[in-house]
Structures are given as structure tokens and as C-alpha cells.
Short mmCIF file of C-alpha atoms and ligand atoms in Angstrom, two decimals:
data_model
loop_
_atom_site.label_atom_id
_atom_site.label_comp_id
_atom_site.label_asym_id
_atom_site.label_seq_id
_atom_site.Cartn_x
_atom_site.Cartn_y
_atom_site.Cartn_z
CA UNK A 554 25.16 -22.72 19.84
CA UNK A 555 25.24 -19.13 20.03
CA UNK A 556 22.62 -17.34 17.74
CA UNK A 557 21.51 -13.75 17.87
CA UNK A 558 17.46 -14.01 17.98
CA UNK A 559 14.14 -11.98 19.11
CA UNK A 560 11.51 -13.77 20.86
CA UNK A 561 9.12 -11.26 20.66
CA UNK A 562 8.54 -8.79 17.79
CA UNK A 563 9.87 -5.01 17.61
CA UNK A 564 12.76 -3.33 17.76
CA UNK A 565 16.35 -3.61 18.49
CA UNK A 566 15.59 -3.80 21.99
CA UNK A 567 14.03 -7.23 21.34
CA UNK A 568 17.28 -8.84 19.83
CA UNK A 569 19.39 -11.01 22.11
CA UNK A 570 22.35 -13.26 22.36
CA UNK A 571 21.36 -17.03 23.08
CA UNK A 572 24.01 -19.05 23.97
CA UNK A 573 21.83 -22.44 23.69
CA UNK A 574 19.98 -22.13 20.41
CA UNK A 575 19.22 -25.66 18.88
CA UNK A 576 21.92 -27.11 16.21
CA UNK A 577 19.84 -27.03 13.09
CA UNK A 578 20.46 -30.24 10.96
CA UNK A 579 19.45 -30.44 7.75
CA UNK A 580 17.15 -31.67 5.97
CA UNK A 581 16.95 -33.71 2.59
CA UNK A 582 17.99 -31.36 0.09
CA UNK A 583 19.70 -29.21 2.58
CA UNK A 584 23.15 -28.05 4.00
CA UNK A 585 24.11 -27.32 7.32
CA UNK A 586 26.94 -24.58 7.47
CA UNK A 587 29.51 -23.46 9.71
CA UNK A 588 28.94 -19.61 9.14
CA UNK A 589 31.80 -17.20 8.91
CA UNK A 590 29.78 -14.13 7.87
CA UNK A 591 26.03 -13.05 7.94
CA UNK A 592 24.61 -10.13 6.06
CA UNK A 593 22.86 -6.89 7.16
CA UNK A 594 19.83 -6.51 5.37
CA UNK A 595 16.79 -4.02 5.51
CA UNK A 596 14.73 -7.30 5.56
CA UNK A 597 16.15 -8.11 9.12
CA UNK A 598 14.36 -5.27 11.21
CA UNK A 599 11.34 -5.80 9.01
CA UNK A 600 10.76 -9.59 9.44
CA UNK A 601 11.79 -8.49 13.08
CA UNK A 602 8.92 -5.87 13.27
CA UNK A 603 6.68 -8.41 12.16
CA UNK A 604 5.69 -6.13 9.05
CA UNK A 605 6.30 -8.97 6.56
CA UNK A 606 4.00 -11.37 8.74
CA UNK A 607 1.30 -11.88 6.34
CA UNK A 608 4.23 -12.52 3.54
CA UNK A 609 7.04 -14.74 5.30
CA UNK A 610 5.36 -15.36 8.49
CA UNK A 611 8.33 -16.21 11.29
CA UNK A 612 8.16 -18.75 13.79
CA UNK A 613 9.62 -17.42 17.09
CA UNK A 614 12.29 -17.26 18.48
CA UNK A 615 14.04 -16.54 15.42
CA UNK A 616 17.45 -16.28 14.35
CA UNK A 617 18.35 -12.80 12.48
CA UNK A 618 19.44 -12.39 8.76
CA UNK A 619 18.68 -14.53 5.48
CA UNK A 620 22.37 -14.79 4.56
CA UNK A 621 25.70 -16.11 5.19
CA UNK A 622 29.21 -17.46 4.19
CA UNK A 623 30.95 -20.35 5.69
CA UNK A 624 31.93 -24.08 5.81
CA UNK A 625 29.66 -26.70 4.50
CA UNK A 626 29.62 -28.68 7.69
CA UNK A 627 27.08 -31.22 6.72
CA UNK A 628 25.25 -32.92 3.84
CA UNK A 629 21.07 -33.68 4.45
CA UNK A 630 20.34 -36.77 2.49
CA UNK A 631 20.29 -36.43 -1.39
CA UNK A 632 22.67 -33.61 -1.51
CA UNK A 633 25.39 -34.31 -4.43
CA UNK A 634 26.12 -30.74 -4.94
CA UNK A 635 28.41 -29.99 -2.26
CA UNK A 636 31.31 -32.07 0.20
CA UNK A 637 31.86 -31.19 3.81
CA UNK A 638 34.97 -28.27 3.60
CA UNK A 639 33.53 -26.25 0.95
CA UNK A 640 33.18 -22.53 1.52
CA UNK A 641 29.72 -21.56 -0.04
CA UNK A 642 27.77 -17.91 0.51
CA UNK A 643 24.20 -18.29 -0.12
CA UNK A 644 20.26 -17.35 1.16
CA UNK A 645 18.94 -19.27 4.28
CA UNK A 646 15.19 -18.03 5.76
CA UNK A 647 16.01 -20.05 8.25
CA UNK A 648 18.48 -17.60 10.07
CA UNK A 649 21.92 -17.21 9.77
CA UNK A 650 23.42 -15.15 12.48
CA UNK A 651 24.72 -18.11 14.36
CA UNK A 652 27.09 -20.61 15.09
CA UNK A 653 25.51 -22.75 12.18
CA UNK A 654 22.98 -22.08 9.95
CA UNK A 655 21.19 -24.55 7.18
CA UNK A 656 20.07 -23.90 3.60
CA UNK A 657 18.47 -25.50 0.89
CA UNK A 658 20.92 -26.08 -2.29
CA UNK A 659 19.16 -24.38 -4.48
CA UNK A 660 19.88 -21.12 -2.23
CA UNK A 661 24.06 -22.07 -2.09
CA UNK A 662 26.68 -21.86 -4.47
CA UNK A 663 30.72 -21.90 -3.72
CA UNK A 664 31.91 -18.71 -2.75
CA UNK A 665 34.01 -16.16 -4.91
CA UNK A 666 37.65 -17.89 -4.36
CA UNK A 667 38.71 -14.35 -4.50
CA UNK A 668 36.66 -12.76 -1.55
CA UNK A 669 37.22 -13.92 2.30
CA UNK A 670 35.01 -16.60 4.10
CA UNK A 671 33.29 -13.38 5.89
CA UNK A 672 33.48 -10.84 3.39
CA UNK A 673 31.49 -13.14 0.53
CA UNK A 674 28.28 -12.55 3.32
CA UNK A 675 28.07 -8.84 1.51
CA UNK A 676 27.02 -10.47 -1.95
CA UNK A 677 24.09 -13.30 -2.12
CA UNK A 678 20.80 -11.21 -1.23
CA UNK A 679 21.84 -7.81 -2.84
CA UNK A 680 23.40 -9.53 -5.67
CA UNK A 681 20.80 -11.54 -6.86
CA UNK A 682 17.83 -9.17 -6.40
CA UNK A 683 19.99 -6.70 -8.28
CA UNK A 684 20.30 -9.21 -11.07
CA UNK A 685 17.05 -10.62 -11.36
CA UNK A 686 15.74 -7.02 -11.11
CA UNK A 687 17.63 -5.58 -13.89
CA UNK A 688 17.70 -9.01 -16.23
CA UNK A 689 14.87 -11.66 -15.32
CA UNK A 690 11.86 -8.54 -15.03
CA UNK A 691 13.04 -5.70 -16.64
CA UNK A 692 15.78 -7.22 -19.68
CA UNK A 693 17.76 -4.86 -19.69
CA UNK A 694 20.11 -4.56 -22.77
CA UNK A 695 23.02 -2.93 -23.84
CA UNK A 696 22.89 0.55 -24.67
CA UNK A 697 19.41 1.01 -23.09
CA UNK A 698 19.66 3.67 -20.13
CA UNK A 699 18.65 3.04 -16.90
CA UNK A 700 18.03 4.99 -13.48
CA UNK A 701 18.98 2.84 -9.97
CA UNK A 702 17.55 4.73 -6.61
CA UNK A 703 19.91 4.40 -3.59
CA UNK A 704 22.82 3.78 -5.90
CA UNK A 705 24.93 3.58 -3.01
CA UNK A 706 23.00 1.12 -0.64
CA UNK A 707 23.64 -2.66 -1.08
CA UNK A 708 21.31 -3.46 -4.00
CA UNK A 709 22.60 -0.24 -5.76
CA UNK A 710 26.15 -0.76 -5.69
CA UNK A 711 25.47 -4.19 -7.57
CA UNK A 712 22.87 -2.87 -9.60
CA UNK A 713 25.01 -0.25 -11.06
CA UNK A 714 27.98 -2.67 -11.82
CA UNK A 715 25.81 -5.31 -12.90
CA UNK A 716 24.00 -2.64 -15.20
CA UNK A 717 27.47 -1.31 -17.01
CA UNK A 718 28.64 -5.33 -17.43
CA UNK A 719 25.70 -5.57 -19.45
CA UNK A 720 26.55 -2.14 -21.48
CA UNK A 721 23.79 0.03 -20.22
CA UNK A 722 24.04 3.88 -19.71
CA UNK A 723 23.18 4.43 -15.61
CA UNK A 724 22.03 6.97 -13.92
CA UNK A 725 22.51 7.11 -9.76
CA UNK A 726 21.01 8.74 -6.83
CA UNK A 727 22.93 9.22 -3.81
CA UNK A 728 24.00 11.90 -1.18
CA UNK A 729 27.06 13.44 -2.41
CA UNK A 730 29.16 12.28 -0.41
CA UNK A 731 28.89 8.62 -2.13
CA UNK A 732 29.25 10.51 -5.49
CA UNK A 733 33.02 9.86 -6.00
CA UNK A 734 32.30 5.93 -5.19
CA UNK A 735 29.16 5.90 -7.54
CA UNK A 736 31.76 6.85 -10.68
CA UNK A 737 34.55 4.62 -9.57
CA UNK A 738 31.71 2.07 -9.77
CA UNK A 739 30.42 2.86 -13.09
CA UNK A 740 27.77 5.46 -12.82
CA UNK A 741 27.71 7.67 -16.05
CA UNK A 742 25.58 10.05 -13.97
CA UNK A 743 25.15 10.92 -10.72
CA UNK A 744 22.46 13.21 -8.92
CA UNK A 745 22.08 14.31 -5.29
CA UNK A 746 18.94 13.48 -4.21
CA UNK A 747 19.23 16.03 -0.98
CA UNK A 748 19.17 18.45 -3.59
CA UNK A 749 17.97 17.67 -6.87
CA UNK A 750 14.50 15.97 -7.22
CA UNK A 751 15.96 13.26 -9.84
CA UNK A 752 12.38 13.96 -11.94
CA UNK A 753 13.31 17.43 -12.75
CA UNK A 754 17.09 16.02 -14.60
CA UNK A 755 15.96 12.66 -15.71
CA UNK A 756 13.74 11.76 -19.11
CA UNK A 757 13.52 8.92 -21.21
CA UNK A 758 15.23 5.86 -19.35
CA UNK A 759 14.21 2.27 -20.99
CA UNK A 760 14.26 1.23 -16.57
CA UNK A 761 13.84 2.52 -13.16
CA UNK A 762 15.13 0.26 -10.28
CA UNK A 763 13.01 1.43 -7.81
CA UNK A 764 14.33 1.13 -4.28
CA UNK A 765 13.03 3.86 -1.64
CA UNK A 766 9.09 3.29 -1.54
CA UNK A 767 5.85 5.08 -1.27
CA UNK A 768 3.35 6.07 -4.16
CA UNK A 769 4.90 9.53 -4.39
CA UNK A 770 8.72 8.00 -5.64
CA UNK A 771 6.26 5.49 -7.35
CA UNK A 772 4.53 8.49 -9.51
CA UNK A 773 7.72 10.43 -10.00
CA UNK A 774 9.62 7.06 -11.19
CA UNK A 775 7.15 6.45 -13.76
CA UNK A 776 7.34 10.40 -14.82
CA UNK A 777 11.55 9.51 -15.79
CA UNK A 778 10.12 6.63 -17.91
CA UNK A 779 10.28 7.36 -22.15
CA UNK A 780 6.56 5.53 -23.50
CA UNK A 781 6.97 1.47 -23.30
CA UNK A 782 9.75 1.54 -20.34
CA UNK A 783 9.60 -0.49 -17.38
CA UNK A 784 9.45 0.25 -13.35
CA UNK A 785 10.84 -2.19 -11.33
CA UNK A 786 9.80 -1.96 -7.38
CA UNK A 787 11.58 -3.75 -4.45
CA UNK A 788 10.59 -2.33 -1.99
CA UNK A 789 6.77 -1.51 -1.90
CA UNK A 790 3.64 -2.26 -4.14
CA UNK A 791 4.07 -1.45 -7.54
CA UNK A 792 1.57 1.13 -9.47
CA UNK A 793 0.47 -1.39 -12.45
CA UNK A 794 -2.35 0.37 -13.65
CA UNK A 795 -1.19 4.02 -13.29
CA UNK A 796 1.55 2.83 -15.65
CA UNK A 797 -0.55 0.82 -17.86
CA UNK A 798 -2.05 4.03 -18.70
CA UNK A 799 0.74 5.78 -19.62
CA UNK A 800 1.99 3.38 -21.54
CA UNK A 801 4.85 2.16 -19.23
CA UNK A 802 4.92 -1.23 -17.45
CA UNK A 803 5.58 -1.74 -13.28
CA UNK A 804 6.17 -4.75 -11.72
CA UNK A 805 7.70 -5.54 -8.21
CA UNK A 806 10.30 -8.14 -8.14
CA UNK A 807 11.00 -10.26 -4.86
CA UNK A 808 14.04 -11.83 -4.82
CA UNK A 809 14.25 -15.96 -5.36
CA UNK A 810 16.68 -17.99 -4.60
CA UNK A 811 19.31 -19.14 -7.42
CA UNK A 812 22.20 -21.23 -7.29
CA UNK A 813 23.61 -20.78 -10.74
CA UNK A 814 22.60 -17.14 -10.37
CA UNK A 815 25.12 -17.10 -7.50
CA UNK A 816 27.98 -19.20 -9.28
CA UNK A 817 27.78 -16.44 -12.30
CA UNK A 818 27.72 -13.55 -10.03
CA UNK A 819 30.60 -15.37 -8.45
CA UNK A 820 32.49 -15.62 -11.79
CA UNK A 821 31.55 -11.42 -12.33
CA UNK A 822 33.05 -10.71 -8.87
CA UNK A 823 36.20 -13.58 -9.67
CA UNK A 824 36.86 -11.58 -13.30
CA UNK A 825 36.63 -8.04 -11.71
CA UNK A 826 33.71 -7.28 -13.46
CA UNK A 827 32.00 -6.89 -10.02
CA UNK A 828 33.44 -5.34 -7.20
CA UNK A 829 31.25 -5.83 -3.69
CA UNK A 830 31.31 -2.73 -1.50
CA UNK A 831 31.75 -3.59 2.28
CA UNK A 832 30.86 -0.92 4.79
CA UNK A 833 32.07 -2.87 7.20
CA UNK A 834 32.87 -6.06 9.07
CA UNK A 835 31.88 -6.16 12.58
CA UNK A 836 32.74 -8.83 14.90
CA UNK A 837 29.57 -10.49 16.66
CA UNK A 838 29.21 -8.65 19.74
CA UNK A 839 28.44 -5.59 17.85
CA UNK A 840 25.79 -7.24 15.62
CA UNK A 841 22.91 -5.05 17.58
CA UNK A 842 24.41 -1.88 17.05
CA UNK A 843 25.34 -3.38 13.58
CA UNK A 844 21.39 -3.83 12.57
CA UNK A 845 20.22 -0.74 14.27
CA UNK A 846 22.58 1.18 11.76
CA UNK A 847 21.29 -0.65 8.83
CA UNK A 848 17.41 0.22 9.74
CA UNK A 849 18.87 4.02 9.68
CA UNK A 850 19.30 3.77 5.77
CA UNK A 851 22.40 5.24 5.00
CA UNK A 852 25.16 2.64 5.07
CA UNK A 853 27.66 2.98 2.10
CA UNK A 854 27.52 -0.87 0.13
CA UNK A 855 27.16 -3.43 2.74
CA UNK A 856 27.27 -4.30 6.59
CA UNK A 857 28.96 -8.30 7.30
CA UNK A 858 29.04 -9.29 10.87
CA UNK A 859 31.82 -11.73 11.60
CA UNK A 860 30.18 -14.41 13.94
CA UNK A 861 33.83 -15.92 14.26
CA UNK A 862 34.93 -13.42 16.89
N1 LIG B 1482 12.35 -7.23 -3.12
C1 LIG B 1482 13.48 -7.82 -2.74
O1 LIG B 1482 13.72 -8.99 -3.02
C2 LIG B 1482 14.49 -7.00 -1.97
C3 LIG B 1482 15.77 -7.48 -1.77
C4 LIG B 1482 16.71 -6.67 -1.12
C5 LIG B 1482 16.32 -5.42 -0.66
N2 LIG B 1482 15.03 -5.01 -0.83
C6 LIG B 1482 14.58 -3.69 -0.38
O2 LIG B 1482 15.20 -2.71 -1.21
C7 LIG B 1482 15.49 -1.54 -0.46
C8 LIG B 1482 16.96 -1.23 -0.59
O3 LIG B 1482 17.71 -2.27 0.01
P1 LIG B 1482 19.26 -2.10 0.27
O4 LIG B 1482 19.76 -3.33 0.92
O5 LIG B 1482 19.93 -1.61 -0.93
O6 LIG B 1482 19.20 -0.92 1.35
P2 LIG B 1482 20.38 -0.15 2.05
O7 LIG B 1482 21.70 -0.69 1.63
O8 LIG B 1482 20.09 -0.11 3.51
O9 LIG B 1482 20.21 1.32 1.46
C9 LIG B 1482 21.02 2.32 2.02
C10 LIG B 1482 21.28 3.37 0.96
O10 LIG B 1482 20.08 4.04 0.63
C11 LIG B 1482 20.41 5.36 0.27
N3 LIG B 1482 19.23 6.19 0.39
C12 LIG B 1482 18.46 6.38 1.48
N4 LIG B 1482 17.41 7.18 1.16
C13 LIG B 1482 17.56 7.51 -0.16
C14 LIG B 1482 16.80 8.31 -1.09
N5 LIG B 1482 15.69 8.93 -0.71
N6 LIG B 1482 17.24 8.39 -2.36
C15 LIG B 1482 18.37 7.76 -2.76
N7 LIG B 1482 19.13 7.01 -1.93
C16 LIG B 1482 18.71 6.88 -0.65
C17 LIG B 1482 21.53 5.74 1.20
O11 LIG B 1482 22.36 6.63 0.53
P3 LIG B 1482 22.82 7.99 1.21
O12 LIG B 1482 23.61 7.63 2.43
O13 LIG B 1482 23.60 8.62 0.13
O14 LIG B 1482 21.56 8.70 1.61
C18 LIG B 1482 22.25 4.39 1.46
O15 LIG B 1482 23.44 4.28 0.73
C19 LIG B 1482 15.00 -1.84 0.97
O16 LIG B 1482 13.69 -1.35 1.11
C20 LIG B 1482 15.00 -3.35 1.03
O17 LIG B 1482 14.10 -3.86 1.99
C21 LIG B 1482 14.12 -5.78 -1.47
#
């Protein structure tokens, strides 16, 4: 089958077209899917750097991207969840940026009815770390106010949505020119972080969704904080004892797979509670040029590349 992979690690350069990757069949408790759609994720240049070796070490070659929508093509022994025809979106590690792709069940659920086979690619990775970010480690209730980083990016554009469905005050970041789609969205506040330092306009949130790394956003997240709040990190090491002292809690939250997770977030996105934002769709020859935009860190929502054509 045809499956975009690297065989070495490093950058873009290294990503190529096969046209004879292996079929994968699945295992017992696994799927194997026809894919429609695969998701652009900052995890794809990292796993392809080899910077999250020591974490998710990859066999090569390996297929790009942990996500996809498509066709449920064929059942691995003990699967009861799923029949052959239905169109799921879910998490693979095993690569997804191919003909066919396979997944564990508890990774899957059926797909949004109201969202296209390619389109529902956009939702499963940023959707759930969103949600388990904002509910499972930080808990966030109604009426509690709360500050998401890169607002705009695909984790931000859920997290804000998911953060107003629960009733919570929020507070973006984003270059202005996202500004407009950050309050169509739901954002009771927005700030430009080309030119406002967020620190110097924001006090007293009950949680930071931390998104943009280093110890310096790490310090100045923890300065927004009001005494007991909570720092969550996805994207680098969170400062536990620096907060600890102040009073404040950190904690990093890596994203785990969740079926019913996906079947509520589903339901959100079915009831128009949730609306995904798709950059674009890009058909498969331009899934290199697709990726290399996506390491650049400024694309609005979320990149799907349309293996189909
Ligand atoms: N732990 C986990 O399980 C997990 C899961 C998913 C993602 N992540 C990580 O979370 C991070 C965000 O992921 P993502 O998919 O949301 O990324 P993304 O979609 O690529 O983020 C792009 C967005 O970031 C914004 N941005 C860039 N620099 C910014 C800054 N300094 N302040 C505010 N906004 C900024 C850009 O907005 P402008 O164009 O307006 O600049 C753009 O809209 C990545 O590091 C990713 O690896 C972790």
C-alpha cells in the first residue's frame, strides 16, 4: 500500500512516499481501517526527529501521524465493538498516513455522523488532550476562569469550546489576526501575545492550559495563577515544586487513549456544542509540504490530509 514514512530520523527531507508498505492486519483487540483522513500533529516532526525516543521509541521505517478517519475494514479476533463499514476516527501509534492503518479499540469510536469521513481526522488527538487536560487533571468547573495558550492552534480551539460547554470564563492567546475566530469560538477574552505579555493583563485564573513550552512560559504561567490554582503542561516538563511553593499545583498531562471520551466528544461536535476548526484539507501528494507547515507553528485549528486523492 502506499504510506508516507521516514526511514531515517530528521527532517522533512527524510519523509517519503512508499508505494509497497506492508498491509497491517490486526491484531486481537484491534481494527484495521481503510483511512480517509490523517491528522497533522506537532507530535509528527517530533517522533520524526527522534526527540521523543526515550518516551515512544519508533521502530523504523515508520508511517507518519497517530490519527485517522475511515472505514473499519477488518475485525482482529475478539473485537465486538465494531462491524466492517463503520466510519470510526480514532488514535493509532502505529501510523496512519496510509492506505490502511490499524488501532486498538480502546483508541476508536464512530465518527461524528455530522462531519465528513476526512474532515473527522481534525478531532481525536486535539480533542481528547483538550478534554482530559481541562477535566480529568485540572476539573475544571463552571464559573471557574481559565487561561488556554495558543488558543488558536488545534488543542486550543477545542480547549476553548470545551472550556465554555462546561461554563467556564476563558481567556485566549493568539496573534490578532485569529482574534475574531477566538470570540466566534467562545473566548470571553482575548490577548495578543505579539504584543501583550499575557502576565502583565492576567491574575487570578482557577487554570492555565499550558501549551508553548520552556521554564520561562512555565514561571510566567504560574505568576497568572490566584493561590490553590492549577498549571496544566502539554508540551514540556512541568515546574512541580516551584508551584508547590507558591501554593499552586503543576502537572503535565499526556494524552491517553479513550473510546467513550471520543463517542462524547462526538455527541458535543453532533449537538453543536463543538465546532472543529479545519485549516485545511490537503490531498496526499501535498502531505510533505502539509507537515513542514505544521512544525512552523502557526496553523489556524487543524491540518487533515486526504489520503483518498
Ligand atoms: N501532551 C499531549 O498529549 C499533547 C497532545 C497534543 C499536543 N501536544 C503539544 O501541545 C502543543 C500544542 O499543540 P497543537 O496541536 O495545538 O499545536 P498547533 O496547532 O501547531 O499550534 C499552532 C498555534 O500555536 C499558536 N502559537 C504559536 N506560538 C504561540 C505563542 N507564543 N503564544 C500563543 N500562541 C502561539 C499559533 O497561533 P498564531 O498563528 O496566532 O501565532 C497557532 O495557531 C505542541 O507542543 C504539541 O506537541 C501535546
Amino acid at each position: 500500500m502506499k504510506a508516507l514514512r521516514f526511514h531515517q530520523f530528521g527532517g522533512p527531507e527524510v519523509l517519503q512516499f512508499d508505494e509497497d508498505a506492508p498491509v497491517p492486519e490486526p491484531a486481537e483487540g484491534q481494527i484495521q481501517v481503510r483511512v480517509s483522513g490523517a491528522g497533522v500533529n506537532p507530535v509528527d516532526w517530533k517522533l520524526r526527529e527522534g526527540y521523543l525516543q526515550a518516551y515512544f521509541p519508533v521502530d523504523l521505517p515508520a508511517t507518519v501521524s497517530w490519527e485517522f478517519s475511515g472505514t473499519v475494514s477488518k475485525l482482529g479476533a475478539g473485537v465486538t465493538q465494531f462491524e466492517v463499514g463503520d466510519e470510526v476516527y480514532g488514535h493509532s501509534r502505529y501510523g496512519t498516513m496510509a492506505e490502511y492503518t490499524v488501532a486498538d479499540v480502546v483508541g476508536v469510536a464512530k465518527k461524528p455522523f455530522s462531519m465528513d469521513l476526512p474532515d473527522a481526522a481534525s478531532v481525536p488527538m486535539c480533542a481528547t488532550t483538550a478534554y482530559q487536560a481541562l477535566f480529568d487533571v485540572a476539573g475544571l468547573k463552571a464559573g471557574q476562569r481559565v487561561l488556554v495558550q495558543a488558543a488558536a492552534g488545534g488543542v486550543g480551539t477545542f480547549a476553548v469550546q470545551l472550556a465554555k460547554w462546561k461554563g467556564a470564563y476563558v481567556i485566549g492567546t493568539a496573534s490578532a489576526k485569529n482574534h475574531h475566530l477566538l470570540q466566534e469560538i467562545g473566548c470571553d477574552e482575548v490577548i495578543d501575545y505579539r504584543t501583550t505579555p499575557y502576565e502583565t493583563v492576567v491574575k487570578d485564573v482557577d487554570v492555565v492550559l499550558e501549551s508553548v513550552g520552556g521554564d520561562e512560559n512555565m514561571r510566567k504561567s504560574l505568576s497568572v495563577l490566584k493561590p490553590g490554582g492549577i498549571l496544566v503542561s502539554i508540551s514540556s516538563a512541568q515546574p512541580t515544586e516551584e508551584a508547590e511553593a507558591q501554593g499552586k499545583r503543576a502537572e503535565y498531562c499526556f494524552m491517553q487513549q479513550n473510546s467513550s471520551q471520543l463517542t462524547i466528544i462526538a455527541n458535543l461536535i453532533q449537538d453543536l456544542k463543538v465546532r472543529p476548526v479545519i485549516d485545511t484539507v490537503v490531498p496526499f501528494h501535498e502531505a510533505v509540504e502539509a507537515e513542514k507547515e505544521n512544525q512552523e507553528g502557526h496553523v489556524v485549528g487543524k491540518m487533515v490530509v486526504d489520503v483518498r486523492r
